[in-house]
Amino acid sequence: MPKPKIVPFADRIADFGAYRRDERGLSPATVRNQNWHVEKFLRWLGEQNRSLDDVSLEDVDAFLAAHGKQAWGRVSVATSAKALRAFFKHAGKQCWWTAVCWWTAVC
């Protein structure tokens, strides 16, 4: 039996998705797509031995650059950047992590 896939910060991604659906009125397909990009970033961050406690813009840039070199086109990179921007903005407003407050300067 394969192990079930553990999604880092699944509760935060679900909260972000609910906010985007309920408060922003985005379609279920758009919410799924944005959540996918956020989950992909969080997995990548873990693979880099980085945590959300010290995430930086350089981490986001490195993630987008790595995927842009591998197989993603400009539209996919831009879509991912937009999803991550929305996620960090939401996280900053929620004050989930002090590190993400640089994104919104709300905390």
Tab-separated table of N, CA and C in Angstrom:
chain	number	residue	atom	x	y	z
A	1	MET	N	0.836	-1.187	0.000
A	1	MET	CA	0.000	0.000	0.000
A	1	MET	C	0.881	1.249	0.000
A	2	PRO	N	0.652	2.144	-0.935
A	2	PRO	CA	1.407	3.404	-0.916
A	2	PRO	C	0.982	4.278	0.261
A	3	LYS	N	1.943	5.017	0.781
A	3	LYS	CA	1.641	5.933	1.880
A	3	LYS	C	0.765	7.073	1.371
A	4	PRO	N	-0.167	7.521	2.218
A	4	PRO	CA	-0.945	8.686	1.799
A	4	PRO	C	-0.047	9.920	1.728
A	5	LYS	N	-0.313	10.755	0.743
A	5	LYS	CA	0.484	11.963	0.538
A	5	LYS	C	0.133	12.987	1.619
A	6	ILE	N	1.163	13.441	2.330
A	6	ILE	CA	0.959	14.451	3.369
A	6	ILE	C	1.133	15.819	2.736
A	7	VAL	N	0.138	16.639	2.904
A	7	VAL	CA	0.184	17.993	2.355
A	7	VAL	C	0.594	18.937	3.478
A	8	PRO	N	1.753	19.607	3.324
A	8	PRO	CA	2.164	20.545	4.365
A	8	PRO	C	1.192	21.715	4.458
A	9	PHE	N	0.819	22.037	5.685
A	9	PHE	CA	-0.075	23.163	5.946
A	9	PHE	C	-1.412	23.028	5.223
A	10	ALA	N	-1.936	21.815	5.167
A	10	ALA	CA	-3.208	21.558	4.477
A	10	ALA	C	-4.329	22.427	5.031
A	11	ASP	N	-4.325	22.659	6.344
A	11	ASP	CA	-5.376	23.484	6.942
A	11	ASP	C	-5.297	24.924	6.453
A	12	ARG	N	-4.076	25.440	6.271
A	12	ARG	CA	-3.896	26.815	5.790
A	12	ARG	C	-4.308	26.927	4.320
A	13	ILE	N	-3.976	25.905	3.540
A	13	ILE	CA	-4.362	25.911	2.130
A	13	ILE	C	-5.882	25.850	2.010
A	14	ALA	N	-6.509	25.028	2.841
A	14	ALA	CA	-7.977	24.935	2.823
A	14	ALA	C	-8.616	26.261	3.216
A	15	ASP	N	-8.049	26.919	4.228
A	15	ASP	CA	-8.563	28.221	4.649
A	15	ASP	C	-8.419	29.249	3.529
A	16	PHE	N	-7.274	29.245	2.874
A	16	PHE	CA	-7.033	30.141	1.746
A	16	PHE	C	-8.045	29.875	0.635
A	17	GLY	N	-8.265	28.608	0.335
A	17	GLY	CA	-9.219	28.243	-0.710
A	17	GLY	C	-10.635	28.684	-0.373
A	18	ALA	N	-11.027	28.485	0.882
A	18	ALA	CA	-12.367	28.907	1.302
A	18	ALA	C	-12.515	30.424	1.205
A	19	TYR	N	-11.473	31.155	1.585
A	19	TYR	CA	-11.499	32.613	1.481
A	19	TYR	C	-11.647	33.036	0.020
A	20	ARG	N	-10.852	32.443	-0.847
A	20	ARG	CA	-10.899	32.818	-2.263
A	20	ARG	C	-12.261	32.485	-2.879
A	21	ARG	N	-12.854	31.379	-2.458
A	21	ARG	CA	-14.162	30.974	-2.981
A	21	ARG	C	-15.272	31.830	-2.394
A	22	ASP	N	-15.304	31.939	-1.055
A	22	ASP	CA	-16.431	32.579	-0.378
A	22	ASP	C	-16.361	34.102	-0.364
A	23	GLU	N	-15.172	34.649	-0.134
A	23	GLU	CA	-15.037	36.097	-0.016
A	23	GLU	C	-14.712	36.771	-1.353
A	24	ARG	N	-13.942	36.089	-2.168
A	24	ARG	CA	-13.530	36.684	-3.444
A	24	ARG	C	-14.403	36.215	-4.610
A	25	GLY	N	-15.207	35.180	-4.396
A	25	GLY	CA	-16.139	34.718	-5.420
A	25	GLY	C	-15.503	33.995	-6.595
A	26	LEU	N	-14.345	33.387	-6.370
A	26	LEU	CA	-13.681	32.674	-7.455
A	26	LEU	C	-14.333	31.318	-7.698
A	27	SER	N	-14.223	30.838	-8.907
A	27	SER	CA	-14.824	29.552	-9.271
A	27	SER	C	-14.070	28.412	-8.588
A	28	PRO	N	-14.735	27.269	-8.416
A	28	PRO	CA	-14.051	26.108	-7.823
A	28	PRO	C	-12.801	25.706	-8.611
A	29	ALA	N	-12.844	25.819	-9.928
A	29	ALA	CA	-11.677	25.450	-10.745
A	29	ALA	C	-10.504	26.384	-10.471
A	30	THR	N	-10.776	27.669	-10.346
A	30	THR	CA	-9.718	28.642	-10.064
A	30	THR	C	-9.127	28.402	-8.680
A	31	VAL	N	-9.986	28.136	-7.715
A	31	VAL	CA	-9.526	27.864	-6.345
A	31	VAL	C	-8.654	26.617	-6.325
A	32	ARG	N	-9.079	25.552	-6.999
A	32	ARG	CA	-8.272	24.321	-7.063
A	32	ARG	C	-6.913	24.605	-7.686
A	33	ASN	N	-6.902	25.380	-8.763
A	33	ASN	CA	-5.656	25.695	-9.448
A	33	ASN	C	-4.721	26.506	-8.548
A	34	GLN	N	-5.253	27.512	-7.881
A	34	GLN	CA	-4.413	28.316	-6.993
A	34	GLN	C	-3.904	27.480	-5.825
A	35	ASN	N	-4.768	26.652	-5.252
A	35	ASN	CA	-4.335	25.787	-4.155
A	35	ASN	C	-3.225	24.841	-4.610
A	36	TRP	N	-3.324	24.344	-5.842
A	36	TRP	CA	-2.306	23.445	-6.385
A	36	TRP	C	-0.957	24.148	-6.435
A	37	HIS	N	-0.939	25.386	-6.897
A	37	HIS	CA	0.315	26.140	-6.974
A	37	HIS	C	0.895	26.400	-5.581
A	38	VAL	N	0.039	26.732	-4.636
A	38	VAL	CA	0.506	26.980	-3.270
A	38	VAL	C	1.060	25.692	-2.669
A	39	GLU	N	0.349	24.586	-2.856
A	39	GLU	CA	0.822	23.309	-2.328
A	39	GLU	C	2.161	22.930	-2.955
A	40	LYS	N	2.298	23.146	-4.258
A	40	LYS	CA	3.551	22.831	-4.947
A	40	LYS	C	4.704	23.659	-4.363
A	41	PHE	N	4.459	24.935	-4.095
A	41	PHE	CA	5.488	25.783	-3.498
A	41	PHE	C	5.854	25.287	-2.101
A	42	LEU	N	4.855	24.970	-1.281
A	42	LEU	CA	5.127	24.531	0.090
A	42	LEU	C	5.910	23.222	0.105
A	43	ARG	N	5.597	22.317	-0.814
A	43	ARG	CA	6.371	21.071	-0.914
A	43	ARG	C	7.818	21.379	-1.328
A	44	TRP	N	7.974	22.244	-2.316
A	44	TRP	CA	9.307	22.618	-2.791
A	44	TRP	C	10.108	23.256	-1.658
A	45	LEU	N	9.451	24.126	-0.892
A	45	LEU	CA	10.118	24.798	0.215
A	45	LEU	C	10.662	23.777	1.208
A	46	GLY	N	9.854	22.762	1.517
A	46	GLY	CA	10.303	21.700	2.413
A	46	GLY	C	11.474	20.920	1.847
A	47	GLU	N	11.455	20.667	0.537
A	47	GLU	CA	12.550	19.952	-0.114
A	47	GLU	C	13.850	20.754	-0.066
A	48	GLN	N	13.739	22.067	0.053
A	48	GLN	CA	14.914	22.937	0.140
A	48	GLN	C	15.374	23.107	1.595
A	49	ASN	N	14.733	22.364	2.500
A	49	ASN	CA	15.009	22.476	3.934
A	49	ASN	C	14.781	23.896	4.445
A	50	ARG	N	13.766	24.534	3.914
A	50	ARG	CA	13.376	25.880	4.334
A	50	ARG	C	12.022	25.760	5.024
A	51	SER	N	11.728	26.716	5.859
A	51	SER	CA	10.435	26.707	6.534
A	51	SER	C	9.720	28.023	6.276
A	52	LEU	N	8.452	28.029	6.564
A	52	LEU	CA	7.684	29.259	6.397
A	52	LEU	C	8.069	30.298	7.434
A	53	ASP	N	8.723	29.870	8.480
A	53	ASP	CA	9.159	30.830	9.494
A	53	ASP	C	10.204	31.799	8.955
A	54	ASP	N	10.937	31.364	7.920
A	54	ASP	CA	11.960	32.259	7.382
A	54	ASP	C	11.885	32.369	5.860
A	55	VAL	N	10.705	32.179	5.308
A	55	VAL	CA	10.522	32.292	3.853
A	55	VAL	C	10.798	33.728	3.414
A	56	SER	N	11.325	33.864	2.206
A	56	SER	CA	11.663	35.200	1.700
A	56	SER	C	11.239	35.320	0.238
A	57	LEU	N	11.318	36.528	-0.265
A	57	LEU	CA	11.038	36.736	-1.686
A	57	LEU	C	12.024	35.961	-2.551
A	58	GLU	N	13.243	35.798	-2.063
A	58	GLU	CA	14.243	35.039	-2.808
A	58	GLU	C	13.812	33.588	-2.967
A	59	ASP	N	13.130	33.029	-1.945
A	59	ASP	CA	12.616	31.663	-2.050
A	59	ASP	C	11.561	31.569	-3.145
A	60	VAL	N	10.670	32.543	-3.175
A	60	VAL	CA	9.620	32.554	-4.199
A	60	VAL	C	10.263	32.687	-5.575
A	61	ASP	N	11.218	33.587	-5.711
A	61	ASP	CA	11.914	33.762	-6.988
A	61	ASP	C	12.614	32.474	-7.424
A	62	ALA	N	13.279	31.813	-6.482
A	62	ALA	CA	13.990	30.572	-6.802
A	62	ALA	C	13.013	29.483	-7.243
A	63	PHE	N	11.884	29.386	-6.574
A	63	PHE	CA	10.855	28.406	-6.940
A	63	PHE	C	10.360	28.658	-8.357
A	64	LEU	N	10.007	29.902	-8.641
A	64	LEU	CA	9.475	30.234	-9.967
A	64	LEU	C	10.536	30.042	-11.051
A	65	ALA	N	11.771	30.425	-10.762
A	65	ALA	CA	12.854	30.246	-11.730
A	65	ALA	C	13.106	28.768	-12.011
A	66	ALA	N	13.113	27.954	-10.965
A	66	ALA	CA	13.358	26.523	-11.135
A	66	ALA	C	12.285	25.884	-12.010
A	67	HIS	N	11.045	26.244	-11.782
A	67	HIS	CA	9.970	25.653	-12.571
A	67	HIS	C	9.915	26.241	-13.977
A	68	GLY	N	10.321	27.487	-14.112
A	68	GLY	CA	10.391	28.091	-15.434
A	68	GLY	C	11.451	27.431	-16.304
A	69	LYS	N	12.542	26.991	-15.691
A	69	LYS	CA	13.612	26.318	-16.437
A	69	LYS	C	13.241	24.880	-16.764
A	70	GLN	N	12.448	24.242	-15.897
A	70	GLN	CA	12.120	22.834	-16.091
A	70	GLN	C	11.119	22.636	-17.225
A	71	ALA	N	9.916	23.143	-17.035
A	71	ALA	CA	8.913	22.851	-18.052
A	71	ALA	C	7.812	23.901	-18.147
A	72	TRP	N	7.719	24.763	-17.175
A	72	TRP	CA	6.639	25.730	-17.195
A	72	TRP	C	6.934	26.848	-18.183
A	73	GLY	N	5.885	27.276	-18.872
A	73	GLY	CA	5.998	28.443	-19.737
A	73	GLY	C	5.748	29.709	-18.935
A	74	ARG	N	5.808	30.843	-19.619
A	74	ARG	CA	5.624	32.138	-18.946
A	74	ARG	C	4.253	32.256	-18.291
A	75	VAL	N	3.220	31.723	-18.934
A	75	VAL	CA	1.869	31.827	-18.374
A	75	VAL	C	1.768	31.025	-17.080
A	76	SER	N	2.348	29.839	-17.056
A	76	SER	CA	2.307	29.016	-15.835
A	76	SER	C	3.068	29.678	-14.698
A	77	VAL	N	4.225	30.253	-15.003
A	77	VAL	CA	5.000	30.947	-13.974
A	77	VAL	C	4.202	32.143	-13.447
A	78	ALA	N	3.591	32.898	-14.339
A	78	ALA	CA	2.790	34.055	-13.924
A	78	ALA	C	1.580	33.619	-13.099
A	79	THR	N	0.949	32.523	-13.475
A	79	THR	CA	-0.194	32.004	-12.719
A	79	THR	C	0.233	31.592	-11.319
A	80	SER	N	1.381	30.937	-11.228
A	80	SER	CA	1.898	30.523	-9.928
A	80	SER	C	2.237	31.736	-9.067
A	81	ALA	N	2.874	32.725	-9.657
A	81	ALA	CA	3.234	33.946	-8.917
A	81	ALA	C	1.972	34.630	-8.391
A	82	LYS	N	0.936	34.678	-9.192
A	82	LYS	CA	-0.324	35.311	-8.776
A	82	LYS	C	-0.948	34.539	-7.609
A	83	ALA	N	-0.936	33.213	-7.684
A	83	ALA	CA	-1.498	32.390	-6.603
A	83	ALA	C	-0.692	32.577	-5.317
A	84	LEU	N	0.642	32.599	-5.432
A	84	LEU	CA	1.484	32.767	-4.246
A	84	LEU	C	1.314	34.153	-3.640
A	85	ARG	N	1.197	35.163	-4.484
A	85	ARG	CA	0.970	36.527	-3.992
A	85	ARG	C	-0.336	36.573	-3.177
A	86	ALA	N	-1.384	35.978	-3.710
A	86	ALA	CA	-2.674	35.963	-3.009
A	86	ALA	C	-2.581	35.178	-1.703
A	87	PHE	N	-1.860	34.037	-1.730
A	87	PHE	CA	-1.710	33.225	-0.528
A	87	PHE	C	-0.965	33.978	0.562
A	88	PHE	N	0.161	34.594	0.213
A	88	PHE	CA	0.937	35.316	1.217
A	88	PHE	C	0.209	36.552	1.718
A	89	LYS	N	-0.550	37.177	0.867
A	89	LYS	CA	-1.347	38.329	1.309
A	89	LYS	C	-2.379	37.869	2.337
A	90	HIS	N	-3.046	36.765	2.044
A	90	HIS	CA	-4.030	36.213	2.979
A	90	HIS	C	-3.353	35.766	4.276
A	91	ALA	N	-2.226	35.085	4.156
A	91	ALA	CA	-1.491	34.620	5.341
A	91	ALA	C	-1.054	35.792	6.205
A	92	GLY	N	-0.621	36.867	5.560
A	92	GLY	CA	-0.199	38.052	6.306
A	92	GLY	C	-1.353	38.691	7.052
A	93	LYS	N	-2.495	38.752	6.418
A	93	LYS	CA	-3.670	39.326	7.084
A	93	LYS	C	-4.117	38.471	8.263
A	94	GLN	N	-3.897	37.166	8.138
A	94	GLN	CA	-4.252	36.245	9.218
A	94	GLN	C	-3.165	36.185	10.286
A	95	CYS	N	-1.991	36.760	9.977
A	95	CYS	CA	-0.814	36.694	10.865
A	95	CYS	C	-0.463	35.258	11.240
A	96	TRP	N	-0.496	34.387	10.226
A	96	TRP	CA	-0.158	32.990	10.455
A	96	TRP	C	1.302	32.819	10.819
A	97	TRP	N	2.178	33.555	10.164
A	97	TRP	CA	3.605	33.461	10.416
A	97	TRP	C	4.160	34.865	10.379
A	98	THR	N	5.055	35.161	11.278
A	98	THR	CA	5.631	36.502	11.270
A	98	THR	C	6.432	36.764	10.006
A	99	ALA	N	6.985	35.716	9.419
A	99	ALA	CA	7.799	35.901	8.218
A	99	ALA	C	6.981	36.418	7.040
A	100	VAL	N	5.704	36.061	6.976
A	100	VAL	CA	4.909	36.493	5.833
A	100	VAL	C	4.367	37.910	6.009
A	101	CYS	N	4.570	38.475	7.145
A	101	CYS	CA	4.092	39.851	7.355
A	101	CYS	C	4.847	40.843	6.485
A	102	TRP	N	6.057	40.504	6.024
A	102	TRP	CA	6.760	41.380	5.089
A	102	TRP	C	5.967	41.563	3.825
A	103	TRP	N	5.123	40.560	3.500
A	103	TRP	CA	4.361	40.609	2.265
A	103	TRP	C	3.284	41.683	2.330
A	104	THR	N	2.688	41.854	3.507
A	104	THR	CA	1.544	42.757	3.606
A	104	THR	C	1.767	43.900	4.576
A	105	ALA	N	2.738	43.767	5.449
A	105	ALA	CA	3.022	44.783	6.470
A	105	ALA	C	1.790	45.078	7.320
A	106	VAL	N	1.029	44.008	7.673
A	106	VAL	CA	-0.160	44.184	8.491
A	106	VAL	C	0.096	43.831	9.958
A	107	CYS	N	0.989	42.909	10.217
A	107	CYS	CA	1.181	42.421	11.588
A	107	CYS	C	2.051	43.368	12.403
